[in-house]
Coordinates of C-alpha atoms in Angstrom, one line a residue:
X193 CA 24.1 -18.8 -107.5
X194 CA 21.2 -21.5 -106.9
X195 CA 18.0 -19.5 -106.7
X196 CA 15.8 -22.1 -104.5
X197 CA 12.5 -21.2 -105.1
X198 CA 8.7 -23.2 -103.8
X199 CA 7.3 -22.8 -107.6
X200 CA 8.4 -23.5 -111.1
X201 CA 8.3 -20.7 -113.2
X202 CA 6.9 -19.1 -115.7
X203 CA 9.1 -20.4 -118.7
X204 CA 9.1 -24.1 -117.0
X205 CA 4.9 -23.4 -117.2
X206 CA 4.9 -22.9 -120.7
X207 CA 7.2 -26.2 -121.4
X208 CA 5.1 -28.4 -119.6
X209 CA 2.2 -29.6 -122.1
X210 CA 5.3 -30.8 -124.4
X211 CA 7.1 -32.3 -121.5
X212 CA 4.3 -34.0 -120.2
X213 CA 3.8 -35.8 -124.2
X214 CA 7.8 -36.2 -124.5
X215 CA 7.8 -37.7 -120.7
X216 CA 5.2 -40.5 -121.5
X217 CA 6.3 -41.0 -124.8
X218 CA 9.8 -41.9 -123.5
X219 CA 8.8 -43.7 -120.2
X220 CA 6.6 -45.9 -122.9
X221 CA 10.1 -46.7 -125.1
X222 CA 11.6 -47.8 -121.8
X223 CA 8.7 -50.3 -121.1
X224 CA 9.1 -52.2 -124.1
X225 CA 12.8 -52.2 -124.1
X226 CA 12.9 -52.9 -120.8
X227 CA 10.5 -56.0 -121.6
X228 CA 13.1 -57.5 -123.9
X229 CA 16.6 -56.1 -122.2
X230 CA 17.4 -53.5 -124.7
X231 CA 19.0 -50.0 -124.5
X232 CA 17.2 -47.0 -125.6
X233 CA 19.9 -44.8 -127.0
X234 CA 18.9 -41.4 -126.9
X235 CA 20.4 -38.5 -129.6
X236 CA 22.1 -35.7 -129.9
X237 CA 19.6 -33.1 -128.0
X238 CA 17.3 -31.7 -125.3
X239 CA 14.9 -33.5 -124.0
X240 CA 12.5 -31.6 -121.3
X241 CA 10.5 -34.1 -119.2
X242 CA 8.4 -33.2 -116.0
X243 CA 10.1 -36.7 -114.2
X244 CA 10.4 -39.3 -115.1
X245 CA 9.6 -42.7 -112.9
X246 CA 12.4 -46.3 -114.5
X247 CA 11.9 -48.9 -114.8
X248 CA 13.6 -51.9 -113.6
X249 CA 15.7 -53.4 -115.9
X250 CA 16.1 -49.8 -118.1
X251 CA 18.9 -49.2 -119.4
X252 CA 19.1 -45.3 -120.7
X253 CA 22.0 -44.3 -123.0
X254 CA 22.8 -40.8 -124.5
X255 CA 25.2 -39.5 -126.8
X256 CA 28.5 -38.1 -124.7
X257 CA 28.3 -35.0 -123.7
X258 CA 25.1 -33.9 -126.5
X259 CA 21.9 -35.5 -124.8
X260 CA 20.5 -33.2 -122.2
X261 CA 17.4 -34.5 -120.4
X262 CA 15.8 -30.6 -118.9
X263 CA 13.6 -30.8 -115.9
X264 CA 10.7 -29.4 -116.9
X265 CA 8.0 -28.8 -113.6
X266 CA 8.5 -30.8 -110.0
X267 CA 11.2 -32.4 -109.3
X268 CA 13.1 -35.5 -109.2
X269 CA 14.2 -35.6 -112.9
X270 CA 14.7 -39.4 -113.7
X271 CA 13.3 -41.7 -109.9
X272 CA 13.0 -45.5 -109.2
X273 CA 11.9 -48.1 -106.6
X274 CA 12.7 -51.9 -106.3
X275 CA 14.3 -52.3 -109.5
X276 CA 16.6 -55.1 -109.6
X277 CA 18.9 -53.3 -111.8
X278 CA 18.7 -49.7 -113.7
X279 CA 21.4 -48.5 -116.4
X280 CA 21.9 -44.3 -117.2
X281 CA 25.0 -43.5 -118.9
X282 CA 26.5 -40.4 -121.0
X283 CA 23.4 -38.0 -120.2
X284 CA 23.6 -34.3 -118.7
X285 CA 21.2 -34.2 -116.4
X286 CA 20.2 -30.7 -116.6
X287 CA 17.6 -29.2 -113.7
X288 CA 17.5 -26.3 -114.6
X289 CA 16.8 -24.7 -110.8
X290 CA 13.5 -26.3 -110.8
X291 CA 12.1 -27.0 -107.6
X292 CA 12.7 -30.3 -106.3
X293 CA 11.7 -31.5 -102.4
X294 CA 14.4 -31.3 -100.1
X295 CA 15.8 -34.3 -99.5
X296 CA 15.2 -35.3 -102.3
X297 CA 17.3 -35.6 -105.8
X298 CA 17.6 -34.5 -109.1
X299 CA 18.3 -38.4 -109.6
X300 CA 16.0 -39.9 -106.3
X301 CA 16.2 -43.6 -107.0
X302 CA 15.6 -46.1 -103.8
X303 CA 16.0 -50.3 -103.4
X304 CA 17.7 -50.5 -106.6
X305 CA 20.0 -53.6 -105.7
X306 CA 22.0 -52.8 -108.8
X307 CA 22.3 -49.2 -110.1
X308 CA 25.0 -47.9 -112.6
X309 CA 25.2 -44.4 -113.3
X310 CA 28.7 -44.1 -115.7
X311 CA 30.1 -40.8 -117.6
X312 CA 27.0 -38.2 -117.1
X313 CA 26.2 -35.0 -115.7
X314 CA 24.2 -33.9 -113.3
X315 CA 23.4 -30.1 -112.6
X316 CA 21.8 -27.5 -111.3
X317 CA 20.0 -28.6 -108.4
X318 CA 18.0 -27.4 -105.5
X319 CA 18.2 -29.7 -103.4
X320 CA 21.0 -32.8 -103.9
X321 CA 21.7 -34.3 -106.8
X322 CA 22.3 -37.9 -106.6
X323 CA 19.5 -39.3 -104.1
X324 CA 19.7 -43.0 -102.9
X325 CA 18.1 -44.8 -100.3
X326 CA 18.9 -49.0 -99.5
X327 CA 20.7 -49.3 -103.0
X328 CA 24.1 -50.5 -104.4
X329 CA 26.0 -50.6 -107.6
X330 CA 28.1 -48.0 -109.9
X331 CA 28.9 -43.9 -109.7
X332 CA 32.1 -43.9 -111.8
X333 CA 33.1 -41.1 -114.2
X334 CA 30.4 -38.8 -113.2
X335 CA 30.1 -34.8 -112.5
X336 CA 28.0 -33.5 -110.5
X337 CA 27.7 -29.9 -109.8
X338 CA 25.6 -26.7 -108.7
X339 CA 23.6 -28.1 -106.2
X340 CA 22.1 -26.6 -103.0
X341 CA 22.6 -29.8 -101.1
X342 CA 24.8 -32.7 -101.5
X343 CA 25.8 -33.5 -104.5
X344 CA 25.6 -37.3 -103.4
X345 CA 24.1 -38.2 -100.6
X346 CA 23.6 -42.7 -99.5
X347 CA 21.5 -44.0 -97.1
X348 CA 21.1 -47.5 -95.9
X349 CA 23.8 -48.3 -98.3
X350 CA 24.1 -52.1 -99.9
X351 CA 27.5 -50.9 -100.7
X352 CA 28.9 -47.8 -103.5
X353 CA 31.8 -47.4 -106.0
X354 CA 31.8 -44.0 -106.2
X355 CA 34.9 -44.3 -108.4
X356 CA 36.5 -41.2 -110.7
X357 CA 33.5 -38.2 -110.7
X358 CA 34.4 -34.6 -110.1
X359 CA 32.1 -33.6 -107.1
X360 CA 31.8 -29.7 -107.5
X361 CA 30.0 -26.3 -106.0
X362 CA 27.9 -28.0 -103.5
X363 CA 25.7 -26.2 -100.6
X364 CA 26.6 -28.7 -97.8
X365 CA 28.8 -31.5 -98.6
X366 CA 30.1 -33.7 -101.2
X367 CA 29.5 -36.9 -100.9
X368 CA 27.5 -38.5 -97.8
X369 CA 27.3 -42.0 -96.6
X370 CA 24.7 -41.7 -94.0
X371 CA 23.5 -45.5 -92.2
X372 CA 20.2 -45.0 -89.8
X373 CA 22.7 -47.9 -87.8
X374 CA 26.0 -46.6 -86.3
X375 CA 28.1 -49.4 -87.2
X376 CA 26.2 -51.1 -89.4
X377 CA 27.9 -52.5 -92.5
X378 CA 27.6 -50.1 -95.8
X379 CA 30.6 -51.6 -97.9
X380 CA 31.5 -48.4 -99.7
X381 CA 34.5 -47.2 -101.9
X382 CA 34.9 -43.8 -102.7
X383 CA 38.4 -43.6 -104.9
X384 CA 39.8 -41.8 -107.6
X385 CA 37.5 -38.8 -107.3
X386 CA 37.9 -34.7 -107.0
X387 CA 35.9 -33.2 -104.9
X388 CA 36.3 -29.3 -104.6
X389 CA 34.5 -26.3 -103.5
X390 CA 31.8 -27.0 -101.1
X391 CA 29.8 -24.7 -99.0
X392 CA 28.1 -25.1 -95.4
X393 CA 25.2 -23.0 -96.0
X394 CA 22.9 -24.9 -94.1
X395 CA 25.0 -23.8 -90.7
X396 CA 25.7 -26.5 -87.7
X397 CA 29.4 -27.3 -86.3
X398 CA 30.1 -29.9 -88.4
X399 CA 27.0 -32.2 -90.5
X400 CA 27.2 -30.1 -93.5
X401 CA 30.6 -28.4 -95.4
X402 CA 32.6 -31.6 -95.1
X403 CA 33.7 -33.3 -98.7
X404 CA 33.4 -36.4 -97.8
X405 CA 31.2 -37.0 -95.0
X406 CA 30.5 -40.6 -92.7
X407 CA 28.0 -41.1 -90.7
X408 CA 27.8 -44.1 -88.6
X409 CA 28.3 -46.4 -91.7
X410 CA 30.6 -49.2 -92.3
X411 CA 34.2 -51.0 -93.4
X412 CA 33.5 -48.0 -95.5
X413 CA 36.5 -46.9 -97.4
X414 CA 37.7 -43.4 -98.4
X415 CA 41.1 -43.1 -100.9
X416 CA 43.1 -40.9 -103.1
X417 CA 40.2 -38.7 -104.0
X418 CA 41.7 -34.9 -104.3
X419 CA 39.3 -32.6 -101.7
X420 CA 39.7 -28.6 -102.1
X421 CA 38.5 -26.1 -100.6
X422 CA 35.4 -26.8 -98.8
X423 CA 33.7 -24.5 -95.3
X424 CA 34.7 -27.6 -93.1
X425 CA 36.7 -30.9 -93.2
X426 CA 37.6 -33.0 -96.3
X427 CA 36.5 -36.1 -94.2
X428 CA 34.6 -36.4 -91.8
X429 CA 34.1 -39.9 -90.3
X430 CA 31.2 -39.3 -87.4
X431 CA 30.1 -42.9 -85.4
X432 CA 31.3 -45.0 -88.4
X433 CA 33.5 -48.2 -87.8
X434 CA 36.3 -49.3 -89.6
X435 CA 35.9 -46.9 -91.9
X436 CA 39.5 -46.0 -93.5
X437 CA 40.5 -43.1 -95.1
X438 CA 44.1 -43.3 -97.2
X439 CA 45.9 -41.6 -99.6
X440 CA 44.2 -38.2 -100.8
X441 CA 45.1 -35.2 -101.5
X442 CA 43.3 -32.0 -99.2
X443 CA 43.9 -28.6 -99.4
X444 CA 42.3 -26.0 -98.4
X445 CA 39.2 -26.4 -95.2
X446 CA 38.3 -24.5 -92.5
X447 CA 38.5 -26.3 -89.8
X448 CA 40.1 -29.9 -89.1
X449 CA 40.8 -31.5 -92.4
X450 CA 39.9 -35.0 -90.9
X451 CA 37.8 -36.4 -88.4
X452 CA 37.0 -39.9 -86.4
X453 CA 34.3 -38.2 -83.8
X454 CA 31.5 -39.1 -81.2
X455 CA 31.0 -43.2 -81.3
X456 CA 33.9 -43.9 -84.0
X457 CA 35.8 -47.6 -84.3
X458 CA 38.3 -48.2 -84.7
X459 CA 39.8 -45.4 -88.4
X460 CA 42.4 -45.9 -90.5
X461 CA 44.4 -42.2 -91.5
X462 CA 47.3 -43.6 -93.6
X463 CA 49.2 -42.0 -96.1
X464 CA 46.6 -39.2 -96.6
X465 CA 48.1 -34.9 -97.5
X466 CA 47.0 -32.4 -95.6
X467 CA 47.9 -28.8 -96.6
X468 CA 46.2 -25.3 -95.2
X469 CA 43.8 -26.2 -92.6
X470 CA 42.9 -25.5 -89.2
X471 CA 44.3 -28.4 -87.7
X472 CA 44.9 -32.0 -89.7
X473 CA 43.3 -35.1 -88.3
X474 CA 41.1 -35.5 -85.1
X475 CA 40.3 -38.3 -83.6
X476 CA 38.3 -37.1 -80.7
X477 CA 34.8 -37.3 -77.7
X478 CA 36.1 -40.9 -76.1
X479 CA 34.0 -39.7 -73.7
X480 CA 31.2 -40.7 -76.6
X481 CA 32.6 -43.6 -77.5
X482 CA 35.3 -43.2 -79.7
X483 CA 38.0 -45.2 -79.8
X484 CA 40.8 -47.1 -81.4
X485 CA 43.1 -45.7 -84.9
X486 CA 45.7 -46.5 -86.6
X487 CA 47.1 -42.6 -87.8
X488 CA 50.6 -43.5 -89.7
X489 CA 52.5 -42.2 -92.5
X490 CA 49.9 -38.7 -92.9
X491 CA 51.6 -35.4 -93.9
X492 CA 50.0 -32.1 -92.3
X493 CA 52.0 -29.1 -93.3
X494 CA 50.9 -25.3 -93.3
X495 CA 47.8 -25.2 -90.0
X496 CA 46.6 -21.8 -90.4
X497 CA 43.9 -21.1 -87.4
X498 CA 40.2 -20.3 -88.5
X499 CA 37.1 -20.6 -86.5
X500 CA 34.5 -20.8 -89.1
X501 CA 32.2 -21.3 -85.7
X502 CA 33.3 -18.7 -83.3
X503 CA 31.3 -21.3 -80.6
X504 CA 33.9 -23.9 -80.7
X505 CA 37.5 -21.4 -79.2
X506 CA 40.3 -23.3 -77.7
X507 CA 39.3 -26.1 -76.7
X508 CA 39.0 -27.0 -80.5
X509 CA 42.4 -26.9 -80.6
X510 CA 43.7 -25.2 -83.8
X511 CA 46.6 -25.7 -85.0
X512 CA 47.4 -29.3 -84.3
X513 CA 48.5 -32.4 -86.8
X514 CA 47.2 -34.6 -85.2
X515 CA 44.5 -35.4 -81.1
X516 CA 43.4 -38.7 -80.2
X517 CA 42.2 -40.2 -77.2
X518 CA 41.9 -43.6 -77.0
X519 CA 43.9 -46.8 -78.0
X520 CA 45.5 -45.0 -80.9
X521 CA 48.5 -45.5 -82.9
X522 CA 50.2 -42.0 -84.1
X523 CA 53.0 -43.5 -86.4
X524 CA 55.1 -42.3 -88.5
X525 CA 53.5 -38.6 -89.7
X526 CA 55.6 -35.9 -91.4
X527 CA 54.2 -32.4 -89.4
X528 CA 55.3 -29.1 -90.4
X529 CA 54.5 -26.0 -89.2
X530 CA 53.6 -23.0 -88.6
X531 CA 51.2 -24.3 -85.8
X532 CA 50.4 -24.3 -82.3
X533 CA 51.4 -28.6 -80.9
X534 CA 52.8 -31.9 -83.4
X535 CA 50.2 -34.8 -81.6
X536 CA 48.5 -34.3 -78.8
X537 CA 47.9 -37.2 -76.4
X538 CA 44.6 -35.9 -75.1
X539 CA 41.2 -37.3 -73.5
X540 CA 42.1 -39.5 -70.8
X541 CA 44.9 -40.5 -72.6
X542 CA 44.3 -44.6 -72.6
X543 CA 46.8 -46.5 -74.2
X544 CA 48.4 -44.8 -76.9
X545 CA 51.4 -44.4 -78.6
X546 CA 52.9 -41.7 -80.1
X547 CA 56.3 -42.9 -82.3
X548 CA 58.4 -42.1 -85.1
X549 CA 56.9 -38.5 -85.9
X550 CA 59.1 -35.9 -87.6
X551 CA 57.3 -32.5 -86.3
X552 CA 59.1 -29.5 -86.7
X553 CA 58.4 -25.4 -86.7
X554 CA 55.1 -25.8 -84.1
X555 CA 55.5 -24.3 -80.4
X556 CA 54.7 -27.8 -78.5
X557 CA 55.8 -31.2 -80.3
X558 CA 54.3 -33.7 -78.4
X559 CA 51.7 -32.9 -75.5
X560 CA 49.8 -35.0 -73.3
X561 CA 47.4 -35.1 -70.6
X562 CA 48.1 -35.3 -66.8
X563 CA 45.3 -36.3 -63.8
X564 CA 44.1 -39.6 -62.4
X565 CA 42.6 -41.9 -64.3
X566 CA 45.4 -40.5 -67.0
X567 CA 46.4 -44.2 -68.8
X568 CA 49.3 -45.6 -70.9
X569 CA 50.5 -43.6 -72.9
X570 CA 54.4 -44.5 -75.0
X571 CA 56.1 -41.2 -76.7
X572 CA 59.1 -42.7 -78.6
X573 CA 61.8 -41.9 -81.5
X574 CA 60.2 -38.9 -82.9
X575 CA 62.2 -36.1 -83.8
X576 CA 61.0 -33.3 -83.0
X577 CA 61.9 -29.7 -83.3
X578 CA 59.8 -26.9 -81.4
X579 CA 60.3 -23.6 -80.7
X580 CA 59.2 -24.1 -76.9
X581 CA 59.1 -27.0 -75.5
X582 CA 59.5 -30.8 -77.2
X583 CA 57.2 -32.7 -74.9
X584 CA 55.0 -30.7 -72.5
X585 CA 52.3 -32.4 -70.2
X586 CA 49.0 -30.7 -70.1
X587 CA 46.5 -29.9 -67.4
X588 CA 43.2 -28.9 -69.0
X589 CA 44.4 -26.7 -72.0
X590 CA 46.6 -25.4 -68.9
X591 CA 50.7 -26.2 -70.1
X592 CA 52.4 -27.6 -67.1
X593 CA 56.4 -25.9 -66.5
X594 CA 58.9 -28.4 -67.7
X595 CA 59.9 -30.3 -71.1
X596 CA 60.6 -33.9 -70.7
X597 CA 63.0 -34.5 -73.4
X598 CA 65.8 -32.4 -70.9
X599 CA 67.7 -34.3 -68.7
X600 CA 66.3 -35.9 -65.1
X601 CA 62.5 -34.8 -66.3
X602 CA 60.1 -35.2 -64.0
X603 CA 58.8 -38.9 -64.1
X604 CA 54.9 -39.1 -64.8
X605 CA 53.3 -42.4 -63.8
X606 CA 51.7 -44.7 -66.7
X607 CA 54.2 -42.9 -68.9
X608 CA 57.4 -43.7 -71.0
X609 CA 59.1 -41.5 -73.1
X610 CA 62.3 -42.8 -74.5
X611 CA 64.5 -42.4 -77.7
X612 CA 63.7 -38.7 -78.8
X613 CA 65.6 -36.7 -80.7
X614 CA 64.8 -32.7 -80.1
X615 CA 66.4 -29.9 -81.6

């Protein structure tokens, strides 16, 4: 358990004079090497630092698994700003539970155009692990573990390749890509990472407790990650535009495994596998501007009812495989219970298509919203094995009588139902 403190410990105070001298010495070596375009190669062993501001052109390398830079005093441990290029490789960056200001990181960089952090360990931070502002570059092959806040946090980035990292035991989120303007092109790629054991220490109904959180950013791709044991979701897209979530293996979540919500545009969820979550994929809040989605080729199994926030209640559609509300194609997914609803066509049911899905082990296969103003929807060529009804209308949270898969079923305006297989 992290010990959050507001002052340095007695043992840390005793290290300060030596750490100050080592920090000054390393700072001088880095400035001289950067001026020559050369690297500083550190030997194996532990070096206590007071907090080091890196010069532009820094190339700092250690012995893999054996060079430790340890924070003594107040954080961040390493920082830089207004730099063209910074490179860190093969370092263990130890926060030692020393105090770091909130919304800062053990590594804290601003306005670095080409930031490369490879094969490092970032651990025991009392704030964020890595905190970036307006940075671009590569973050690859690293381990982030045991941090109080987010493991990796990028604000208004220039596009970061976050590739092949292990991010675990984070207090609030695993990987966060945030822009201050919704829809701003960001372009980060979050790929091939393992993200696990993410808590929600700060509370709330979704901003924390996520494996990957995209907030407002445009053109971000989240692909081929293994995400497990998060308090809330695997991937949450809040107001991001053109965010693609593809080929992720996701297990054990307290809420819906994946979201596009609150103004998200043109979301893609494709070929993901979801197991052991409160619900599967939701493209929600069309009344807040959420619009457009492709949800295809996903496998959703083993849903279980879970209420991380008791205020959510039944309106959250627990145990629902896929929910969409506006301009969405739900095609070729496999949903296996236990579950309540396979596919829900909700909101104002505006231009929705549920086609060629395989749904089994649920109470209701496909449900759709009714009422004045409901738009166009197509329910076609689905294979449905449901206990209570294959295709059923709803009014709010009430299920209406009748199954539209049955011969002679009631017709609803602007709704097409055809060629479904039910058992």
